[in-house]
XYZ file of C-alpha atoms in Angstrom:
439
model
C -17.059 16.988 8.717
C -19.590 14.820 6.972
C -18.339 11.744 5.218
C -20.311 9.570 2.849
C -19.512 5.873 2.906
C -21.119 3.477 0.483
C -21.373 -0.126 1.585
C -22.525 -3.305 -0.115
C -25.141 -5.626 1.343
C -24.592 -9.341 1.380
C -25.806 -11.487 -1.515
C -27.153 -9.797 -4.614
C -28.987 -6.916 -2.966
C -28.489 -3.568 -4.715
C -26.043 -0.986 -3.416
C -27.450 1.382 -0.825
C -25.926 4.740 -0.129
C -26.142 5.987 3.411
C -25.010 9.306 4.775
C -22.918 8.808 7.870
C -21.454 11.452 10.092
C -18.031 9.909 10.554
C -16.606 12.014 13.351
C -19.619 12.031 15.693
C -20.195 8.282 15.698
C -16.534 7.578 15.867
C -16.076 9.998 18.748
C -18.978 8.348 20.573
C -17.343 4.988 20.142
C -14.039 6.288 21.455
C -15.743 7.790 24.505
C -17.327 4.401 25.237
C -13.943 2.729 24.957
C -12.310 5.319 27.197
C -15.054 4.987 29.844
C -14.505 1.240 29.911
C -10.783 1.880 30.243
C -11.245 4.305 33.170
C -13.532 1.866 35.010
C -11.158 -1.029 34.598
C -8.909 -2.065 37.446
C -5.840 -2.356 35.250
C -4.827 0.934 33.575
C -3.125 -0.567 30.518
C -3.997 -3.055 27.834
C -2.220 -6.326 28.370
C -0.818 -8.384 25.532
C -3.148 -11.230 26.470
C -6.318 -9.104 26.120
C -8.419 -10.559 23.347
C -9.561 -8.330 20.506
C -12.447 -9.362 18.283
C -10.914 -10.152 14.899
C -14.155 -11.162 13.230
C -14.513 -7.759 11.583
C -10.946 -7.125 10.545
C -10.294 -6.739 6.844
C -7.904 -9.689 6.960
C -10.876 -11.889 7.788
C -12.536 -10.850 4.551
C -10.104 -13.038 2.610
C -10.088 -16.197 4.688
C -11.443 -17.399 8.001
C -8.200 -19.254 8.577
C -6.528 -15.922 9.280
C -8.282 -15.807 12.659
C -6.730 -19.108 13.658
C -3.313 -17.904 12.533
C -3.713 -14.645 14.497
C -4.530 -16.625 17.651
C -1.451 -18.798 17.222
C 0.737 -15.745 16.638
C -0.700 -14.093 19.756
C 0.192 -17.079 21.937
C 3.706 -17.392 20.531
C 4.408 -13.690 20.674
C 3.158 -13.303 24.258
C 5.966 -15.527 25.502
C 8.493 -13.735 23.298
C 7.496 -10.262 24.494
C 7.548 -11.275 28.150
C 11.135 -12.404 27.674
C 12.053 -9.213 25.794
C 10.612 -6.904 28.425
C 12.579 -8.664 31.156
C 15.721 -7.787 29.238
C 14.684 -4.137 28.826
C 13.158 -3.325 32.206
C 14.008 -4.261 35.758
C 10.328 -3.862 36.618
C 7.572 -4.026 34.031
C 5.285 -1.525 35.759
C 7.831 -0.093 38.173
C 9.899 3.078 38.094
C 13.096 1.410 36.942
C 12.377 1.452 33.202
C 15.114 2.037 30.673
C 14.588 5.177 28.585
C 15.601 4.470 24.986
C 16.587 7.956 23.857
C 17.098 7.000 20.207
C 13.309 6.968 19.795
C 12.798 10.381 21.428
C 13.135 12.611 18.403
C 11.109 14.345 15.716
C 12.151 11.854 13.035
C 10.716 8.950 15.023
C 7.429 10.770 15.573
C 7.098 11.437 11.845
C 8.137 7.863 11.081
C 5.468 6.415 13.372
C 2.840 8.731 11.922
C 3.702 7.582 8.384
C 3.389 3.943 9.454
C -0.091 4.655 10.804
C -1.048 6.561 7.638
C 0.042 3.612 5.515
C -2.206 1.292 7.491
C -5.194 3.627 7.091
C -4.619 3.744 3.323
C -4.311 -0.017 3.203
C -7.463 -0.414 5.296
C -9.427 1.787 2.883
C -8.106 -0.200 -0.071
C -8.823 -3.545 1.589
C -12.421 -2.597 2.298
C -12.709 -1.513 -1.351
C -14.221 1.789 -0.396
C -13.658 3.088 -3.937
C -15.807 0.328 -5.391
C -18.508 1.190 -2.859
C -18.470 4.990 -2.898
C -18.679 6.883 -6.229
C -18.187 10.147 -4.319
C -14.503 9.263 -3.938
C -13.864 8.776 -7.649
C -11.563 11.431 -9.003
C -10.821 12.894 -5.550
C -7.721 10.915 -4.567
C -5.502 11.734 -2.719
C -7.645 14.471 -1.118
C -10.467 12.174 0.024
C -7.979 9.675 1.456
C -6.139 12.465 3.263
C -9.441 13.466 4.890
C -9.935 9.924 6.157
C -6.351 9.789 7.406
C -6.859 13.029 9.349
C -10.078 11.727 10.931
C -8.607 8.365 11.883
C -5.479 10.037 13.287
C -7.485 12.475 15.417
C -9.608 9.718 16.942
C -6.687 7.315 17.277
C -4.730 9.734 19.442
C -7.719 9.805 21.827
C -7.879 6.023 22.082
C -6.706 5.614 25.686
C -6.656 1.814 25.643
C -4.463 1.593 22.561
C -1.758 -1.051 22.767
C 0.776 1.645 21.837
C -0.070 3.642 24.979
C 0.723 0.799 27.351
C 3.564 1.284 29.828
C 5.571 -1.545 28.313
C 5.667 0.121 24.904
C 5.981 3.771 25.972
C 8.577 3.176 28.725
C 6.038 4.436 31.275
C 4.956 7.388 29.171
C 8.354 8.558 27.925
C 7.398 7.877 24.294
C 4.454 9.471 22.541
C 1.944 7.469 20.517
C 3.761 7.618 17.184
C 7.192 7.086 18.736
C 5.820 3.911 20.307
C 4.614 2.745 16.904
C 8.035 3.424 15.351
C 9.815 1.608 18.190
C 7.587 -1.460 17.932
C 7.805 -1.421 14.124
C 11.608 -1.572 14.271
C 11.422 -4.478 16.716
C 8.750 -6.473 14.869
C 7.277 -4.805 11.799
C 4.690 -7.450 10.883
C 3.436 -7.669 14.455
C 3.240 -3.890 14.667
C 1.192 -3.611 11.471
C -1.196 -6.294 12.734
C -1.701 -4.355 15.968
C -2.458 -1.137 14.115
C -4.885 -2.969 11.813
C -6.899 -4.225 14.770
C -7.122 -0.813 16.366
C -8.115 0.860 13.092
C -10.861 -1.738 12.739
C -12.062 -0.975 16.264
C -12.298 2.704 15.343
C -14.023 2.028 12.033
C -16.692 -0.353 13.306
C -18.488 2.473 15.104
C -19.446 4.085 11.799
C -20.373 0.899 9.916
C -23.988 -0.115 9.388
C -23.495 -2.861 6.799
C -20.860 -5.409 5.855
C -18.381 -4.797 3.040
C -18.313 -7.429 0.324
C -15.751 -8.063 -2.374
C -16.559 -6.645 -5.779
C -16.138 -8.646 -8.984
C -14.493 -6.446 -11.617
C -14.296 -8.897 -14.538
C -10.882 -7.690 -15.689
C -9.147 -9.550 -18.548
C -7.422 -12.706 -17.317
C -3.807 -12.247 -18.332
C -0.792 -14.123 -16.985
C 1.934 -11.799 -15.766
C 5.471 -12.939 -16.626
C 8.471 -11.896 -14.511
C 10.876 -9.241 -15.813
C 13.452 -9.958 -18.474
C 16.351 -10.390 -18.888
C 16.708 -12.456 -15.728
C 19.231 -10.566 -13.645
C 18.652 -11.482 -10.011
C 21.861 -9.734 -8.919
C 20.805 -6.296 -10.144
C 19.435 -4.349 -7.126
C 17.514 -2.085 -9.515
C 15.414 -5.006 -10.744
C 12.471 -6.514 -8.862
C 12.302 -10.186 -9.805
C 8.665 -10.728 -8.910
C 5.506 -11.627 -10.802
C 2.176 -10.654 -9.258
C -0.448 -13.385 -9.146
C -3.594 -12.667 -11.164
C -5.757 -14.539 -8.656
C -6.672 -11.063 -7.431
C -8.052 -8.944 -10.247
C -6.587 -5.675 -8.999
C -3.069 -7.099 -9.382
C -3.401 -6.408 -13.104
C -3.538 -2.626 -12.677
C 0.170 -1.904 -11.943
C 1.074 -3.121 -15.430
C -1.433 -0.901 -17.224
C -0.656 2.745 -17.936
C -3.207 4.985 -16.236
C -4.770 6.440 -19.356
C -8.549 6.510 -20.037
C -8.139 5.372 -23.653
C -5.974 2.418 -22.630
C -8.522 1.405 -19.987
C -11.434 1.678 -22.430
C -9.749 -0.304 -25.201
C -8.344 -3.025 -22.945
C -10.629 -3.506 -19.931
C -13.999 -2.008 -20.870
C -13.963 -3.545 -24.344
C -13.240 -6.964 -22.839
C -16.120 -6.582 -20.369
C -18.542 -5.694 -23.173
C -17.430 -8.628 -25.339
C -18.029 -11.084 -22.483
C -21.345 -9.452 -21.446
C -19.989 -8.549 -18.015
C -20.859 -5.554 -15.894
C -18.948 -2.542 -17.182
C -16.695 -0.868 -14.614
C -16.642 2.938 -14.920
C -13.312 4.220 -16.246
C -13.175 6.814 -13.468
C -13.474 4.062 -10.863
C -10.596 2.098 -12.395
C -8.410 5.205 -12.504
C -9.238 5.887 -8.845
C -8.310 2.303 -7.950
C -4.952 2.879 -9.635
C -4.442 6.146 -7.756
C -5.260 4.435 -4.446
C -2.741 1.677 -5.188
C -0.191 4.342 -6.035
C -0.822 6.147 -2.752
C -0.350 2.918 -0.797
C 2.873 2.002 -2.581
C 4.340 5.490 -2.268
C 3.775 5.634 1.487
C 5.096 2.095 1.899
C 8.273 2.857 -0.047
C 9.075 5.794 2.253
C 8.493 3.638 5.325
C 10.677 0.790 4.099
C 13.521 3.126 3.124
C 13.435 4.783 6.556
C 13.383 1.384 8.241
C 16.561 0.403 6.390
C 18.212 3.751 7.146
C 17.251 3.409 10.809
C 18.598 -0.131 11.140
C 21.888 0.703 9.361
C 22.530 4.002 11.192
C 22.319 6.010 7.970
C 19.846 8.662 9.165
C 22.510 11.369 8.937
C 23.472 10.415 5.394
C 21.758 13.282 3.581
C 23.077 12.137 0.203
C 21.421 8.774 0.693
C 18.170 10.350 1.892
C 18.096 12.636 -1.148
C 18.715 9.734 -3.529
C 16.059 7.420 -2.101
C 13.374 9.667 -0.592
C 13.610 13.303 -1.672
C 14.418 12.479 -5.303
C 11.901 9.937 -6.575
C 13.751 9.256 -9.831
C 14.847 5.927 -8.335
C 11.260 4.701 -8.763
C 11.248 5.460 -12.487
C 14.612 3.740 -12.819
C 13.455 0.562 -11.054
C 10.222 0.516 -13.086
C 12.153 0.582 -16.353
C 14.894 -1.824 -15.223
C 12.189 -4.237 -14.037
C 10.301 -3.879 -17.355
C 7.026 -3.203 -15.548
C 5.362 -1.213 -18.387
C 6.255 -3.772 -21.060
C 5.401 -7.016 -19.268
C 2.063 -7.150 -21.105
C 3.662 -6.512 -24.495
C 3.003 -10.078 -25.645
C -0.756 -9.457 -25.514
C -2.086 -8.084 -28.779
C -5.055 -6.393 -27.099
C -2.755 -4.386 -24.843
C -0.603 -3.277 -27.764
C -3.723 -2.202 -29.645
C -5.027 -0.324 -26.606
C -1.748 1.573 -26.275
C -1.537 2.362 -29.995
C -5.022 3.919 -29.887
C -4.286 6.105 -26.859
C -2.643 9.470 -26.285
C 0.307 7.686 -24.652
C 1.991 7.276 -28.048
C 2.077 11.075 -28.425
C 3.895 11.807 -25.146
C 7.111 13.741 -25.809
C 7.664 15.270 -22.372
C 10.490 13.494 -20.531
C 9.096 14.489 -17.136
C 5.708 13.039 -18.071
C 7.366 9.757 -19.000
C 9.227 9.626 -15.681
C 5.970 10.381 -13.863
C 4.202 7.491 -15.619
C 7.039 5.136 -14.714
C 7.028 6.311 -11.100
C 3.286 5.792 -10.722
C 3.551 2.256 -12.115
C 6.357 1.469 -9.673
C 4.316 2.712 -6.701
C 1.362 0.537 -7.673
C 3.608 -2.472 -8.206
C 5.591 -2.067 -4.984
C 2.504 -1.854 -2.785
C 1.198 -5.162 -4.141
C 4.670 -6.715 -4.090
C 4.800 -6.112 -0.321
C 1.301 -7.536 0.148
C 2.273 -10.768 -1.613
C 5.639 -11.185 0.118
C 6.709 -8.674 2.745
C 9.889 -10.664 3.319
C 10.963 -10.495 -0.330
C 10.042 -6.812 -0.566
C 12.121 -5.925 2.479
C 15.002 -8.074 1.238
C 14.972 -6.229 -2.081
C 14.818 -2.867 -0.311
C 17.855 -3.777 1.789
C 19.790 -4.619 -1.385
C 18.764 -1.304 -2.932
C 19.867 0.738 0.095
C 23.142 -1.183 0.298
C 23.689 -0.516 -3.412
C 23.371 3.225 -2.822
C 25.469 3.163 0.356
C 28.435 1.603 -1.434
C 27.750 2.962 -4.925
C 29.483 6.345 -4.810
C 29.724 6.447 -8.617
C 25.994 5.950 -9.332
C 24.932 8.256 -12.164
C 21.250 8.872 -11.458
C 20.909 11.268 -14.387
C 22.189 8.663 -16.842
C 19.928 5.992 -15.375
C 16.944 8.344 -15.666
C 17.784 9.046 -19.302
C 18.035 5.299 -19.884
C 14.554 4.931 -18.383
C 13.166 7.522 -20.783
C 14.874 5.800 -23.715
C 13.430 2.443 -22.615
C 9.898 3.840 -22.517
C 10.226 5.516 -25.916
C 11.539 2.282 -27.433
C 8.683 0.354 -25.851
C 6.085 2.679 -27.399
C 7.919 2.578 -30.731
C 7.783 -1.226 -30.690
C 4.067 -1.073 -29.905
C 3.391 1.167 -32.902
C 5.607 -0.887 -35.206
C 3.977 -4.169 -34.213
C 0.494 -2.680 -34.563
C 1.262 -1.382 -38.043
C 2.583 -4.793 -39.065
C -0.670 -6.374 -37.926
C -2.696 -3.843 -39.918
C -0.695 -4.445 -43.115
C -0.963 -8.208 -42.632
C -4.749 -7.988 -42.397
C -4.939 -5.778 -45.493
C -2.773 -8.245 -47.407
C -5.024 -11.136 -46.391
C -8.075 -9.213 -47.611
C -6.453 -8.553 -51.003
C -5.555 -12.214 -51.349
């Protein structure tokens, strides 16, 4: 299948579009890796093997990340050697302990979802949407195509860390089960490992270097939710820093009129490059995809660690029924955090959002905003995000009297009141201006 990737040259050179056959070049790269693996004297990748981090997406943000990765490698090598002595009598011998709790269909699916999340995050980090107009308006389908291609080639990557004897218990675990096992032991370390291997796969189809795009979004400070109720597990007490422009998007309703009247209008006023509305909507959809996949992973991690995998009621409440996302979005006041900005109120009042009467549509808007917010919340502080998730799962485990229907109705009422306040405030501003003109 032919894929078209658009990359940016360094400096101020114009964008060049190049047609790249993804699968063929990638497959060639994998064959080269596998040949090196077969010719090597040691059949598995050791923890101490150095991987070139100069092209990882983490390095795009700061060169100091490479130093930190090196330090983490050294520290973790000693830790893993100690751990493996506890698990196995012989590291490469026959006497390995078979951990049967990872040998099941759930674990395979879990590991696959972890890998999919990292592919989505890789695509978002490299800002492929800002570089490839062909993707605009095609999410999630275009992302699913990339996920399928990466997955196919990844399973053929013989020298993957997750195929080593130490991780697979001498081949007893498949690739995705190994990922799930390592993720439960050390999630941050696992995600770093996957990132490196995805970058190794991707570099065989790159011809230029990705650069960060300047979007010139309005500079708005983002206040935390109110009222301040840190004990409520349905509230995320976190403000996203606006140092990164894309952090603004979770607080904006994905509506073309809102985007035009808030973002595009601001760009025109300040004589900045205008970002296509379709691109901004695609950026929102990509953030939503990342957050949605992450939420599923984090819920399953909590269920796994608390032995709640057989609790179907809990699974239905947190995974199968996504109303919890709409509830958290409303309880955390995500849609209304920009209410203090007159330009945002005006943008909403001039959009079709004020005419929405469908309850399901309202819940869908709230859910999409939560997904975008949660993905960035985890990026900023994985520790805080996981801590909040643990509180949420615990709340549902012990909250037998939780009325999800009532909470959903409260979410709808919150959104309607928010829009009503927007219209009321806008009308007041209009009458005030008319009065000033008469005077």
